[in-house]
PDB file of C-alpha atoms and ligand atoms in Angstrom:
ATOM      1  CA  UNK A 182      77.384  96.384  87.121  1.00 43.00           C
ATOM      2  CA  UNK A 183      76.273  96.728  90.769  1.00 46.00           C
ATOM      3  CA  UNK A 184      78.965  94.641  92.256  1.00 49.00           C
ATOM      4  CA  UNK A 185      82.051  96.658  90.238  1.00 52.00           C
ATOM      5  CA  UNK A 186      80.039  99.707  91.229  1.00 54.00           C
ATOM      6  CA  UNK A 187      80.252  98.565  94.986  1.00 70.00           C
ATOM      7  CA  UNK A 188      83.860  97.410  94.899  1.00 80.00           C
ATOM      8  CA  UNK A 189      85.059 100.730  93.981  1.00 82.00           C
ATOM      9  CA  UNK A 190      82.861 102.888  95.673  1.00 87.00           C
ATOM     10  CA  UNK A 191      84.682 105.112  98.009  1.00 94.00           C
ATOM     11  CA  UNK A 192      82.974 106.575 100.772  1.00 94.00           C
ATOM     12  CA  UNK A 193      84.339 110.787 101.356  1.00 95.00           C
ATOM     13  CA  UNK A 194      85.638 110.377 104.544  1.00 96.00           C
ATOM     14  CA  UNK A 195      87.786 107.155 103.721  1.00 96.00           C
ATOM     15  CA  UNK A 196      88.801 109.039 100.841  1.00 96.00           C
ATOM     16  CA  UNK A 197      90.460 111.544 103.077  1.00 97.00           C
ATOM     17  CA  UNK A 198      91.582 108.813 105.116  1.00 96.00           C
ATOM     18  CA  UNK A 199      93.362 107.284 102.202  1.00 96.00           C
ATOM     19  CA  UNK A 200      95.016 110.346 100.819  1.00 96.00           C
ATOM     20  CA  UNK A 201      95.949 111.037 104.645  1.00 96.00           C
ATOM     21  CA  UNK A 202      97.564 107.388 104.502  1.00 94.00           C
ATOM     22  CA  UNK A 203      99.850 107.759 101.469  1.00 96.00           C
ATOM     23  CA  UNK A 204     100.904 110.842 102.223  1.00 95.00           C
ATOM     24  CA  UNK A 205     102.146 109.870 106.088  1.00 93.00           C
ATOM     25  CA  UNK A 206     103.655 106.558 104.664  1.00 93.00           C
ATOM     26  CA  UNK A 207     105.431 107.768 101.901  1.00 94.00           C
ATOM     27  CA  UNK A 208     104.676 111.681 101.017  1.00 95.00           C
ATOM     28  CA  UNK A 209     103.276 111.513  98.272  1.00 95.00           C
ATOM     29  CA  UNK A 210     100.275 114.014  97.394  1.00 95.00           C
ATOM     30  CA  UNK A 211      97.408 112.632  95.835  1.00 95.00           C
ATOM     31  CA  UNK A 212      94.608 115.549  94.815  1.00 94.00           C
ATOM     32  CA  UNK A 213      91.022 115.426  95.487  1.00 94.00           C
ATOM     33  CA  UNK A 214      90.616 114.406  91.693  1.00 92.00           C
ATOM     34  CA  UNK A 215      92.047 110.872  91.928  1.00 93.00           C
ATOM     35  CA  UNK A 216      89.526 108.648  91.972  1.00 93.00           C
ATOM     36  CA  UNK A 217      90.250 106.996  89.071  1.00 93.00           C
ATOM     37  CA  UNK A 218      93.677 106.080  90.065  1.00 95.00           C
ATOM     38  CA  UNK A 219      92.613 104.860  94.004  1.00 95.00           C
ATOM     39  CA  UNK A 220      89.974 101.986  92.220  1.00 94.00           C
ATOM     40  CA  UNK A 221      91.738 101.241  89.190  1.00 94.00           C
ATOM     41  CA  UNK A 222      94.824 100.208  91.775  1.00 95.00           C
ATOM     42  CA  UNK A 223      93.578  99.518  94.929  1.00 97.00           C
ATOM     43  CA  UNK A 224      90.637  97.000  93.124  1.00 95.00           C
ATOM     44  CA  UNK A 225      93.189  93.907  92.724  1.00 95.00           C
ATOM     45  CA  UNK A 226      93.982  94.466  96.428  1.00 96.00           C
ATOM     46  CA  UNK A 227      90.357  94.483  97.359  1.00 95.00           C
ATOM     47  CA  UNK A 228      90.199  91.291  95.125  1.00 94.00           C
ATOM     48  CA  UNK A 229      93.253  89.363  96.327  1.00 94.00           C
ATOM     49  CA  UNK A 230      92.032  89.394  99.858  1.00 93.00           C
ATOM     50  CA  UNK A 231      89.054  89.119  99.231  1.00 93.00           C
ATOM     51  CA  UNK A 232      87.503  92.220 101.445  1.00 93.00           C
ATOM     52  CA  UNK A 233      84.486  93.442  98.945  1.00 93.00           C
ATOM     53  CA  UNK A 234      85.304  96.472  98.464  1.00 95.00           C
ATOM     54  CA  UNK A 235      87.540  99.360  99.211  1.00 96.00           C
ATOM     55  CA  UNK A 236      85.534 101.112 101.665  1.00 96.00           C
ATOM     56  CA  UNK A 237      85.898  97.571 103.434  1.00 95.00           C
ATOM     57  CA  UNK A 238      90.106  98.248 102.744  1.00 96.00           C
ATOM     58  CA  UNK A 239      89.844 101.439 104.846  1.00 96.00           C
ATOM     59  CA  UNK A 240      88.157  99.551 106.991  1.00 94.00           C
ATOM     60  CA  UNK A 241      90.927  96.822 107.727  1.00 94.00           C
ATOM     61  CA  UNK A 242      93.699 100.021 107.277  1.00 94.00           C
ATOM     62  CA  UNK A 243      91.536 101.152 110.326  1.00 91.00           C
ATOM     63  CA  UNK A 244      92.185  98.990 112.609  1.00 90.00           C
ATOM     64  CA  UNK A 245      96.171  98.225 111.347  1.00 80.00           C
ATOM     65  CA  UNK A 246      96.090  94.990 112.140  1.00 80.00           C
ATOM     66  CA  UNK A 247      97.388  93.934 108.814  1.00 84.00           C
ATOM     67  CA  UNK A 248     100.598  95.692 108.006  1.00 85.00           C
ATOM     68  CA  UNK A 249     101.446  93.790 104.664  1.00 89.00           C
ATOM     69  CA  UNK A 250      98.349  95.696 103.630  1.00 93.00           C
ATOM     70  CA  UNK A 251      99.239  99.002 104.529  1.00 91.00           C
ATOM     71  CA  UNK A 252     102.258  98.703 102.543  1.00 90.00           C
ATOM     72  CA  UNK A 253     100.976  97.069  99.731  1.00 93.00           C
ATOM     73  CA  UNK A 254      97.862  99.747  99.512  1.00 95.00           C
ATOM     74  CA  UNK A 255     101.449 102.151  99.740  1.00 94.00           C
ATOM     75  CA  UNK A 256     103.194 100.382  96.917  1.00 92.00           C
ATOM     76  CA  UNK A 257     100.125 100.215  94.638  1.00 94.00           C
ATOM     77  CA  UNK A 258      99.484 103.851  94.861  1.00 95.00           C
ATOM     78  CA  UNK A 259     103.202 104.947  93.768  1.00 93.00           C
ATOM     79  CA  UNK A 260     104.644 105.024  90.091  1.00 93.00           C
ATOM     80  CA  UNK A 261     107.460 102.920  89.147  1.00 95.00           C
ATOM     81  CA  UNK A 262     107.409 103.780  85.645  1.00 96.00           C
ATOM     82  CA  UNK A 263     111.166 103.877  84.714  1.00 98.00           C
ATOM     83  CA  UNK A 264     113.211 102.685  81.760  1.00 98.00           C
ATOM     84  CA  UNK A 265     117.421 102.392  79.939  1.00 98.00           C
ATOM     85  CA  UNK A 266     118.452 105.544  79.248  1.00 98.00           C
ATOM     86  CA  UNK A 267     115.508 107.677  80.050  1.00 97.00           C
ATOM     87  CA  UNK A 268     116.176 111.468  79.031  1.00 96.00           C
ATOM     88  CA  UNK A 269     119.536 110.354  76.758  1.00 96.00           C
ATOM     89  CA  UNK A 270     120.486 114.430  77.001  1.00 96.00           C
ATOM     90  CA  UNK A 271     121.391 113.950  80.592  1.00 97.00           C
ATOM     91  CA  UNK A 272     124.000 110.775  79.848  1.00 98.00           C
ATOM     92  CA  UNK A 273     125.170 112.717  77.049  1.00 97.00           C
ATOM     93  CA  UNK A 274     126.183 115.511  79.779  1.00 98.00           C
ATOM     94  CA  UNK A 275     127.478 113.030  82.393  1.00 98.00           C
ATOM     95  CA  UNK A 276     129.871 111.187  79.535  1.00 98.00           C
ATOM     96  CA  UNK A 277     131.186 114.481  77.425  1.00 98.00           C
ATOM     97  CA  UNK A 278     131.369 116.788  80.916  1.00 98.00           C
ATOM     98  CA  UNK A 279     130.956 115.337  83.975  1.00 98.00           C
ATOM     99  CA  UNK A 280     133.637 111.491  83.299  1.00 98.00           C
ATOM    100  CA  UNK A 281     136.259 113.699  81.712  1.00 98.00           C
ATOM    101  CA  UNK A 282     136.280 115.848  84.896  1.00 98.00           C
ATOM    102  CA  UNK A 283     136.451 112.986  87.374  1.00 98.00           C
ATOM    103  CA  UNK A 284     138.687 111.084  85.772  1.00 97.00           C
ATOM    104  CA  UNK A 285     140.921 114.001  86.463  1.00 97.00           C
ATOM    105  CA  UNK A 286     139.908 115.026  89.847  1.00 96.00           C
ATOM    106  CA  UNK A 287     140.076 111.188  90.838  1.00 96.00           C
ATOM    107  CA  UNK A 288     143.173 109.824  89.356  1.00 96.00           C
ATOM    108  CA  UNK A 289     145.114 109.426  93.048  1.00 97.00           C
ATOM    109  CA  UNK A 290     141.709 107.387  94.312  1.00 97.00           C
ATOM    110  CA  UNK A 291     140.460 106.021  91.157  1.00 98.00           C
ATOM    111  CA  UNK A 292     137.069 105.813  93.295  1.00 98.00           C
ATOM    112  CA  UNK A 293     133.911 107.245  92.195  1.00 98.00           C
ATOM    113  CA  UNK A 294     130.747 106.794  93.789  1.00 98.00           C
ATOM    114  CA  UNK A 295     127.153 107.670  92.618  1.00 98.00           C
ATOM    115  CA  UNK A 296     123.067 107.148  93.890  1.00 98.00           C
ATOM    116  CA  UNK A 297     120.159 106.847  92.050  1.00 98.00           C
ATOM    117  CA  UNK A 298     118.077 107.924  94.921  1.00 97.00           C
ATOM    118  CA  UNK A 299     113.999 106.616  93.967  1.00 97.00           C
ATOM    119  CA  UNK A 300     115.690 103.813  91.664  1.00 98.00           C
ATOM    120  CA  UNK A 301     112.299 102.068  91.547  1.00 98.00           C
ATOM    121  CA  UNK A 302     113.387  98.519  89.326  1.00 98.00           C
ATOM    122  CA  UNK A 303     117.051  99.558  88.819  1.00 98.00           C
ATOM    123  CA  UNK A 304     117.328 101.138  84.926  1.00 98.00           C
ATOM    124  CA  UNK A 305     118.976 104.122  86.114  1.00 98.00           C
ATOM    125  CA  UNK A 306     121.309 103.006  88.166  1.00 98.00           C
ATOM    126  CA  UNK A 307     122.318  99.795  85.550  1.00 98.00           C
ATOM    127  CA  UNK A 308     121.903 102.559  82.497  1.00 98.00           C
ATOM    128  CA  UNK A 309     124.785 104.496  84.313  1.00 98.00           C
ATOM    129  CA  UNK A 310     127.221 101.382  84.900  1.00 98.00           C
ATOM    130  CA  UNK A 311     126.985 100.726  81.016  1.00 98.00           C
ATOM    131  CA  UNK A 312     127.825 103.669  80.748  1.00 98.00           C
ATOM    132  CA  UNK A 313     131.091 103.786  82.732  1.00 98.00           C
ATOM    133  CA  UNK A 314     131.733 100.381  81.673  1.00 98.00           C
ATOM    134  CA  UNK A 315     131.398 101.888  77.924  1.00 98.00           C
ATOM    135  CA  UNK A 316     133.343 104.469  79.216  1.00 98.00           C
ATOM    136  CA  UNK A 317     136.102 102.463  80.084  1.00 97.00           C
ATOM    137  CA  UNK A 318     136.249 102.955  83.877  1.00 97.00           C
ATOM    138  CA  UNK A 319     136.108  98.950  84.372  1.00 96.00           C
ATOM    139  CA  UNK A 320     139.719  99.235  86.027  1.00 96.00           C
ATOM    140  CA  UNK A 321     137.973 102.004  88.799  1.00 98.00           C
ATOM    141  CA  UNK A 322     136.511 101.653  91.900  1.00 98.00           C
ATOM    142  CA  UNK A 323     132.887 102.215  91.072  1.00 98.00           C
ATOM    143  CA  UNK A 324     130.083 102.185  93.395  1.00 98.00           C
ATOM    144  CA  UNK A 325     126.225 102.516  92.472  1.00 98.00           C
ATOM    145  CA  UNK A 326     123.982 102.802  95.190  1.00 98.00           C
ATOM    146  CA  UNK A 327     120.188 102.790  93.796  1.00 98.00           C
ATOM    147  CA  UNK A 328     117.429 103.399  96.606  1.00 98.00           C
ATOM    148  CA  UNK A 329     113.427 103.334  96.742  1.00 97.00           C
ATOM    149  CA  UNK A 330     110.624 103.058  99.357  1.00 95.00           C
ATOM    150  CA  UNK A 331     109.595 100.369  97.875  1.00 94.00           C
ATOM    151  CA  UNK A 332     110.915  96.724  98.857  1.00 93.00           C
ATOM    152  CA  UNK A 333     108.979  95.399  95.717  1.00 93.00           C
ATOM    153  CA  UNK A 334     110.917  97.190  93.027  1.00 97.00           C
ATOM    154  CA  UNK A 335     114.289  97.015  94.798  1.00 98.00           C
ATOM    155  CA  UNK A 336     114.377  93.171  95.146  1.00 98.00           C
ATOM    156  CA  UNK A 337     113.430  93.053  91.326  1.00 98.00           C
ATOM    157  CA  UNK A 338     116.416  95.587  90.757  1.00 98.00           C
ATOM    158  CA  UNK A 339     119.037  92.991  92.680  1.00 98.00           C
ATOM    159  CA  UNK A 340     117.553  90.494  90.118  1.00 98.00           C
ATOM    160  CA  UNK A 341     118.836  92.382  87.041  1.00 98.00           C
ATOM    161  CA  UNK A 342     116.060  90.600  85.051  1.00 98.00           C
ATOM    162  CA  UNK A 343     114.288  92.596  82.980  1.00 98.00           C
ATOM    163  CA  UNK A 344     111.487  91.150  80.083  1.00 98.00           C
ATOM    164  CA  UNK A 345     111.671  92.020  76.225  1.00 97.00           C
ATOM    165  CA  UNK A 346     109.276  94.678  76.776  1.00 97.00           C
ATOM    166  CA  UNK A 347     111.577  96.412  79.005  1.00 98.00           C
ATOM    167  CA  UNK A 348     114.936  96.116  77.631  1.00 97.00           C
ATOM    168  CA  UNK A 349     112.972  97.387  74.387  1.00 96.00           C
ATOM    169  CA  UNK A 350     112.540 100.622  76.172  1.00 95.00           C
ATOM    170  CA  UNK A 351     115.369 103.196  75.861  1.00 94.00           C
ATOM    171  CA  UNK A 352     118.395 100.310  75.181  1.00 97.00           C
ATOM    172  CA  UNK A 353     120.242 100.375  72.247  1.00 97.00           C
ATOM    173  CA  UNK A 354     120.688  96.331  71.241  1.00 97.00           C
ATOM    174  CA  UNK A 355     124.337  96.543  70.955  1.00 98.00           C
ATOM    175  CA  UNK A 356     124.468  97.439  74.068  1.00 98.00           C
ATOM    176  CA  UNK A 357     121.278  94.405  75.064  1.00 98.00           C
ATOM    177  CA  UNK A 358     124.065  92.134  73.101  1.00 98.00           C
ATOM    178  CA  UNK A 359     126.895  93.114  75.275  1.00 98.00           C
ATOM    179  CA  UNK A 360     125.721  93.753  78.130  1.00 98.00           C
ATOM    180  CA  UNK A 361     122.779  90.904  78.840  1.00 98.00           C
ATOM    181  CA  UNK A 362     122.161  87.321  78.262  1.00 98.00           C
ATOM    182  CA  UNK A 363     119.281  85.367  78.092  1.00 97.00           C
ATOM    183  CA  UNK A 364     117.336  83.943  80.792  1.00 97.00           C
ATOM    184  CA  UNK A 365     114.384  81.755  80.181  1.00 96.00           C
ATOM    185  CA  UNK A 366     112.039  84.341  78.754  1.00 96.00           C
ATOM    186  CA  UNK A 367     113.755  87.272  79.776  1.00 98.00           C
ATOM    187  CA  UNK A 368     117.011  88.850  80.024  1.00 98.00           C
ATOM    188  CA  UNK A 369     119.411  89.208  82.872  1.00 98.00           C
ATOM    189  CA  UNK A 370     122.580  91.918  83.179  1.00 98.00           C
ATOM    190  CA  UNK A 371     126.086  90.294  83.420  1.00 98.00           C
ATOM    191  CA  UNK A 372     128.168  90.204  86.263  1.00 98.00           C
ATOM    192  CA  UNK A 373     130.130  92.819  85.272  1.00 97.00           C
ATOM    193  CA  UNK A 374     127.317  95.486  85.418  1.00 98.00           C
ATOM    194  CA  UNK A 375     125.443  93.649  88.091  1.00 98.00           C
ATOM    195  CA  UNK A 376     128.424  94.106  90.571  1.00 98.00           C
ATOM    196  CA  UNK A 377     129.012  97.971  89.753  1.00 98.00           C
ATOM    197  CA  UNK A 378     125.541  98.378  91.481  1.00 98.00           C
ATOM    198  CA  UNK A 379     123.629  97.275  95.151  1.00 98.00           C
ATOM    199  CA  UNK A 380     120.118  98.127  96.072  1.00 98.00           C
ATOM    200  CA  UNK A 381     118.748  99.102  99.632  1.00 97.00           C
ATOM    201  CA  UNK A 382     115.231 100.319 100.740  1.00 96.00           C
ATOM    202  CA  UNK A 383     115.264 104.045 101.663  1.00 96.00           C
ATOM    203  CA  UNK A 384     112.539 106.487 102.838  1.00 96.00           C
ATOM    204  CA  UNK A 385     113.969 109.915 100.966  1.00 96.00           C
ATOM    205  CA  UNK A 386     111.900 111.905 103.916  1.00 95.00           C
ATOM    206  CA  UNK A 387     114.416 110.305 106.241  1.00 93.00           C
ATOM    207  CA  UNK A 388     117.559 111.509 106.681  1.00 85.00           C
ATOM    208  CA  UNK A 389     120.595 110.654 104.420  1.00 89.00           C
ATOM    209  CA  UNK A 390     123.572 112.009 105.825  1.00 87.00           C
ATOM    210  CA  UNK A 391     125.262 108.718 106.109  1.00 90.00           C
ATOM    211  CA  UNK A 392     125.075 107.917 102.665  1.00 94.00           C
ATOM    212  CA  UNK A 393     127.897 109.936 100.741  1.00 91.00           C
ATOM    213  CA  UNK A 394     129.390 111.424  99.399  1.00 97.00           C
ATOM    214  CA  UNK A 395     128.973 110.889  95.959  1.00 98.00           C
ATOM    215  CA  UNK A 396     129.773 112.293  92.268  1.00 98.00           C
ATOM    216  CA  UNK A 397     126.465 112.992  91.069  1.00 98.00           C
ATOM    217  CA  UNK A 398     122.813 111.968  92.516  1.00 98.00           C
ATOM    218  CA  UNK A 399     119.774 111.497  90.392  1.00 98.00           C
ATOM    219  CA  UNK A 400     116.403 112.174  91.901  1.00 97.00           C
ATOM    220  CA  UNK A 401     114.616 112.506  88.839  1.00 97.00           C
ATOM    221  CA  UNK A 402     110.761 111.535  88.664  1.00 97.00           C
ATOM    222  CA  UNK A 403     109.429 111.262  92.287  1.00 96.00           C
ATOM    223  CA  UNK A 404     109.922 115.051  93.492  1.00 93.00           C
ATOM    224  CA  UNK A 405     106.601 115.722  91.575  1.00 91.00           C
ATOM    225  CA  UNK A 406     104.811 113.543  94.125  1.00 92.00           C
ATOM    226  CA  UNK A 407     105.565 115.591  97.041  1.00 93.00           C
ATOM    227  CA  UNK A 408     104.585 119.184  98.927  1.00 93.00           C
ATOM    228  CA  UNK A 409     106.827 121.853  98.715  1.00 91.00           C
ATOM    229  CA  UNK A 410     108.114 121.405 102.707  1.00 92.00           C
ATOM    230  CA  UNK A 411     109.013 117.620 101.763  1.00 93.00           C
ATOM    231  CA  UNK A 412     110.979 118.619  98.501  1.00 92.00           C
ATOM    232  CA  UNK A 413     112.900 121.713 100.671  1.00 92.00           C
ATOM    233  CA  UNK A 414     113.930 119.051 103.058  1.00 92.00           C
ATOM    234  CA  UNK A 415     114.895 116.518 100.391  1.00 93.00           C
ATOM    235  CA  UNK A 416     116.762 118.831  98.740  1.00 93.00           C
ATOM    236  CA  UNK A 417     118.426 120.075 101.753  1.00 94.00           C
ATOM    237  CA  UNK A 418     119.254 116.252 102.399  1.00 95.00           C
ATOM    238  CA  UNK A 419     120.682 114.992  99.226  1.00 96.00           C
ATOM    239  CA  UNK A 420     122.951 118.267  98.967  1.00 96.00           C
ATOM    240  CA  UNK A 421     124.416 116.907 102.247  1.00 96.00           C
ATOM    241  CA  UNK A 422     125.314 113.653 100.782  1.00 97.00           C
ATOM    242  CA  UNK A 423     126.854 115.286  97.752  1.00 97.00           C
ATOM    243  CA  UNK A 424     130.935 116.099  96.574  1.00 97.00           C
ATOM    244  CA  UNK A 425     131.344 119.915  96.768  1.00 97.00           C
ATOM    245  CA  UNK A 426     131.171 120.211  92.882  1.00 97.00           C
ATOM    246  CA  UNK A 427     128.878 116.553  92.674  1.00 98.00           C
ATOM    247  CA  UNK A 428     125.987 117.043  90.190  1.00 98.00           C
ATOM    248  CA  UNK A 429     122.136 116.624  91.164  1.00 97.00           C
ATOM    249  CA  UNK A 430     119.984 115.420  88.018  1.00 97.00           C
ATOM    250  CA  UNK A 431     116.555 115.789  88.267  1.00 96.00           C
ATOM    251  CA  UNK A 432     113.848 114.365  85.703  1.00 94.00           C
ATOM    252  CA  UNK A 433     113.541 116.266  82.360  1.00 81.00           C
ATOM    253  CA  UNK A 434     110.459 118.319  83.393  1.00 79.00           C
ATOM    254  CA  UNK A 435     111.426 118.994  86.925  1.00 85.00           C
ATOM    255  CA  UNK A 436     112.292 121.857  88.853  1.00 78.00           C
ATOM    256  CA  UNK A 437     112.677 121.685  92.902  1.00 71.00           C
ATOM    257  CA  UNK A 438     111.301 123.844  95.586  1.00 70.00           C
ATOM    258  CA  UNK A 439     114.308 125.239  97.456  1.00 72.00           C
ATOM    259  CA  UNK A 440     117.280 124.255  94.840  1.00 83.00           C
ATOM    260  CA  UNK A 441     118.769 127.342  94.759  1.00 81.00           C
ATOM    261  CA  UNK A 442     119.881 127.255  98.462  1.00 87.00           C
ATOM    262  CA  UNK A 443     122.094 124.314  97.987  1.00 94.00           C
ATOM    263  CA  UNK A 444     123.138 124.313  94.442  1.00 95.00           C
ATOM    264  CA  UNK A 445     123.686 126.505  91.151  1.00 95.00           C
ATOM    265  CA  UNK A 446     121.945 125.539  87.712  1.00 93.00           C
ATOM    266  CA  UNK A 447     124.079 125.094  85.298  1.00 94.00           C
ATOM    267  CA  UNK A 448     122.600 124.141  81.398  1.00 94.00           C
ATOM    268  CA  UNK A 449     124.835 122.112  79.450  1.00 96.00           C
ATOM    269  CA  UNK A 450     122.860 122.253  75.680  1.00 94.00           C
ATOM    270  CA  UNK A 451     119.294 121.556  76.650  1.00 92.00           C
ATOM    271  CA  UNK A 452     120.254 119.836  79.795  1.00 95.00           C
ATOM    272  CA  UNK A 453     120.073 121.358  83.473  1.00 94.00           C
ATOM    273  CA  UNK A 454     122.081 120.084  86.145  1.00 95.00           C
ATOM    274  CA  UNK A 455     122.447 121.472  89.428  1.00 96.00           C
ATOM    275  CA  UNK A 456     126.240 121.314  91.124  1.00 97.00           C
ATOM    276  CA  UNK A 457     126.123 120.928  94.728  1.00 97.00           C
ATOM    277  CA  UNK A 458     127.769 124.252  96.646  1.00 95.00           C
TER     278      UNK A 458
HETATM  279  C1  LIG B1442     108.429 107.218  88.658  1.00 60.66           C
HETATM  280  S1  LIG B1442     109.600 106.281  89.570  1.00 60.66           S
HETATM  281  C2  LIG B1442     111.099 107.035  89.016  1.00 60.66           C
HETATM  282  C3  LIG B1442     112.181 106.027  88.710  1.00 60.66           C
HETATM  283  C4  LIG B1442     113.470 106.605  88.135  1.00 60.66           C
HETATM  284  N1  LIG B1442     114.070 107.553  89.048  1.00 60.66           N
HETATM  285  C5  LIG B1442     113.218 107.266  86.809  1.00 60.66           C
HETATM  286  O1  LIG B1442     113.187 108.506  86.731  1.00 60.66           O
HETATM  287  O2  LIG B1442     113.066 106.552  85.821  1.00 60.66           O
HETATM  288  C6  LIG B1442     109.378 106.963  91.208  1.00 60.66           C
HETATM  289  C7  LIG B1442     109.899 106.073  92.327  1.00 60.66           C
HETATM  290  O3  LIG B1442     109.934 106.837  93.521  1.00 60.66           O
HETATM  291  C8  LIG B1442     109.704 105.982  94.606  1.00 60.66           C
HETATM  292  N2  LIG B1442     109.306 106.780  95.785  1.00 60.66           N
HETATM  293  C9  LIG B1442     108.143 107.417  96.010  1.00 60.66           C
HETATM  294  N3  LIG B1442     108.142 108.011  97.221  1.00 60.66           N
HETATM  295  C10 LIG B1442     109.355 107.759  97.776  1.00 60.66           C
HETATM  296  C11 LIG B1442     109.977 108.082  99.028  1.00 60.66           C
HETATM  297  N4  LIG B1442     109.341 108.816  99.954  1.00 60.66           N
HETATM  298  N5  LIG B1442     111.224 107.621  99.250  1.00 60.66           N
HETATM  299  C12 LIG B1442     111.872 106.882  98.327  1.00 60.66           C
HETATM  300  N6  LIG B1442     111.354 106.542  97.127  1.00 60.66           N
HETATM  301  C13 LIG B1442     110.103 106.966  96.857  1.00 60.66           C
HETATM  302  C14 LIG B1442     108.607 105.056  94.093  1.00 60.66           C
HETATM  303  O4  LIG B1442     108.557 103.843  94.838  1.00 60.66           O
HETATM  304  C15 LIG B1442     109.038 104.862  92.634  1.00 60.66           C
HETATM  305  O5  LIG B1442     109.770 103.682  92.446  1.00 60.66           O
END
């Protein structure tokens, strides 16, 4: 019990310095009351190489002589949770309100382009190229673009291989039937889909005026992380990046510091998306 209590132990003042150290590399706010979450995630690092414990981390963070460190103390202290289909409502909206009106608006170019900006291991942005695909836009120009911080998540996105656990999550199996096949264990997206979509690493507190314009953006599940200044400026970024008209869908339970600058709020049943002025 003494060792486990010494490998976790975190002195106050690398405490600090740790919260200080996620929040410069990546934004992200963690509260005074997150112990918990610093040893449960940063203990495999400490164990892996080999350092003691994680007052004996800060200390090697210190000096930053060991950058894959830094980033992998970065990457363990973000949340990648993501899954098919998550919040159904809002792919109900984009196929019954938002497809019929760009197939309309983009009949000359036949071109549509969209981001899932924080794409962590790629289900949003592969959920929504089913769901053109479904939609019968496989004669368009489509072109996904699905972003994160994190060079982790979006090399296992460009894989397309997700395990039973995770296709189990959110997927309808006609569409795991159609849409996957089989790949030792797990199961791997068809060319078809996998070509609709490409994955880059992208800081979202950097700017992103290069990047559009596209049809609709989601941002959905990392705004919670960050200070109100951070999501302002996001905000302020993606809406820059965005079709006059282009839809911004955030994650079920989110609202965003600053929205009401850029866009209006439209509900569509119990969905809220928020069209770029
Ligand atoms: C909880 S996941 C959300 C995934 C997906 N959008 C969803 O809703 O299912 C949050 C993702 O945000 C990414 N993230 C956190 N801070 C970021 C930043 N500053 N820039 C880009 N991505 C960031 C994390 O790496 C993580 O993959």
């Amino acid at each position: 019990m003494g060792s486990q209590t010494l490998v976790t132990e975190i002195l106050p003042e690398n405490y600090r310095f740790l919260q200080a150290h996620i929040y410069s590399q990546v934004g992200i706010v963690l509260e005074d009351n997150k112990h918990y979450l610093f040893e449960s995630r940063l203990a495999p690092i400490v164990k892996q190489f080999s350092l003691g414990s994680i007052n004996a981390l800060c200390d090697v963070l210190h000096t930053r002589r060991n950058p894959e460190i830094g980033q992998q103390v970065v990457e363990a202290m973000t949340t990648n949770e993501t899954y098919f289909f998550r919040d159904p409502g809002q792919y109900e909206a984009i196929k019954t309100v938002l497809l019929p009106r760009l197939r309309e608006e983009r009949q000359a170019t036949r071109t549509l382009r969209f981001w899932s900006a924080a794409s962590s291991t790629g289900q949003e942005a592969y959920s929504l190229a089913i769901q053109l695909l479904e939609a019968g836009l496989q004669d368009w120009n489509i072109q996904i673009l699905g972003t994160d911080f994190s060079s982790k998540v979006v090399e296992r996105a460009r894989t397309a291989l997700y395990q039973q656990i995770e296709v189990n999550r959110g997927l309808p199996v006609t569409l795991l039937i159609k849409y996957f096949r089989r790949a030792g264990m797990e199961w791997q997206l068809t060319d078809a889909v996998r070509k609709m979509a490409s994955f880059d690493t992208i800081d979202l507190r950097k700017s992103m005026r290069t990047l559009g314009p596209f049809d609709l953006v989601f941002c959905r599940n990392v705004m919670i992380y960050f200070d109100n200044e951070t999501k302002r400026n996001i905000m302020k970024e993606l809406h820059s990046t965005m079709f006059r008209g282009g839809w911004l869908l955030l994650g079920g339970a989110e609202t965003a510091f600053g929205l009401e600058e850029w866009f209006d709020r439209k509900a569509i049943g119990n969905v809220t998306v928020y069209v770029a002025r």
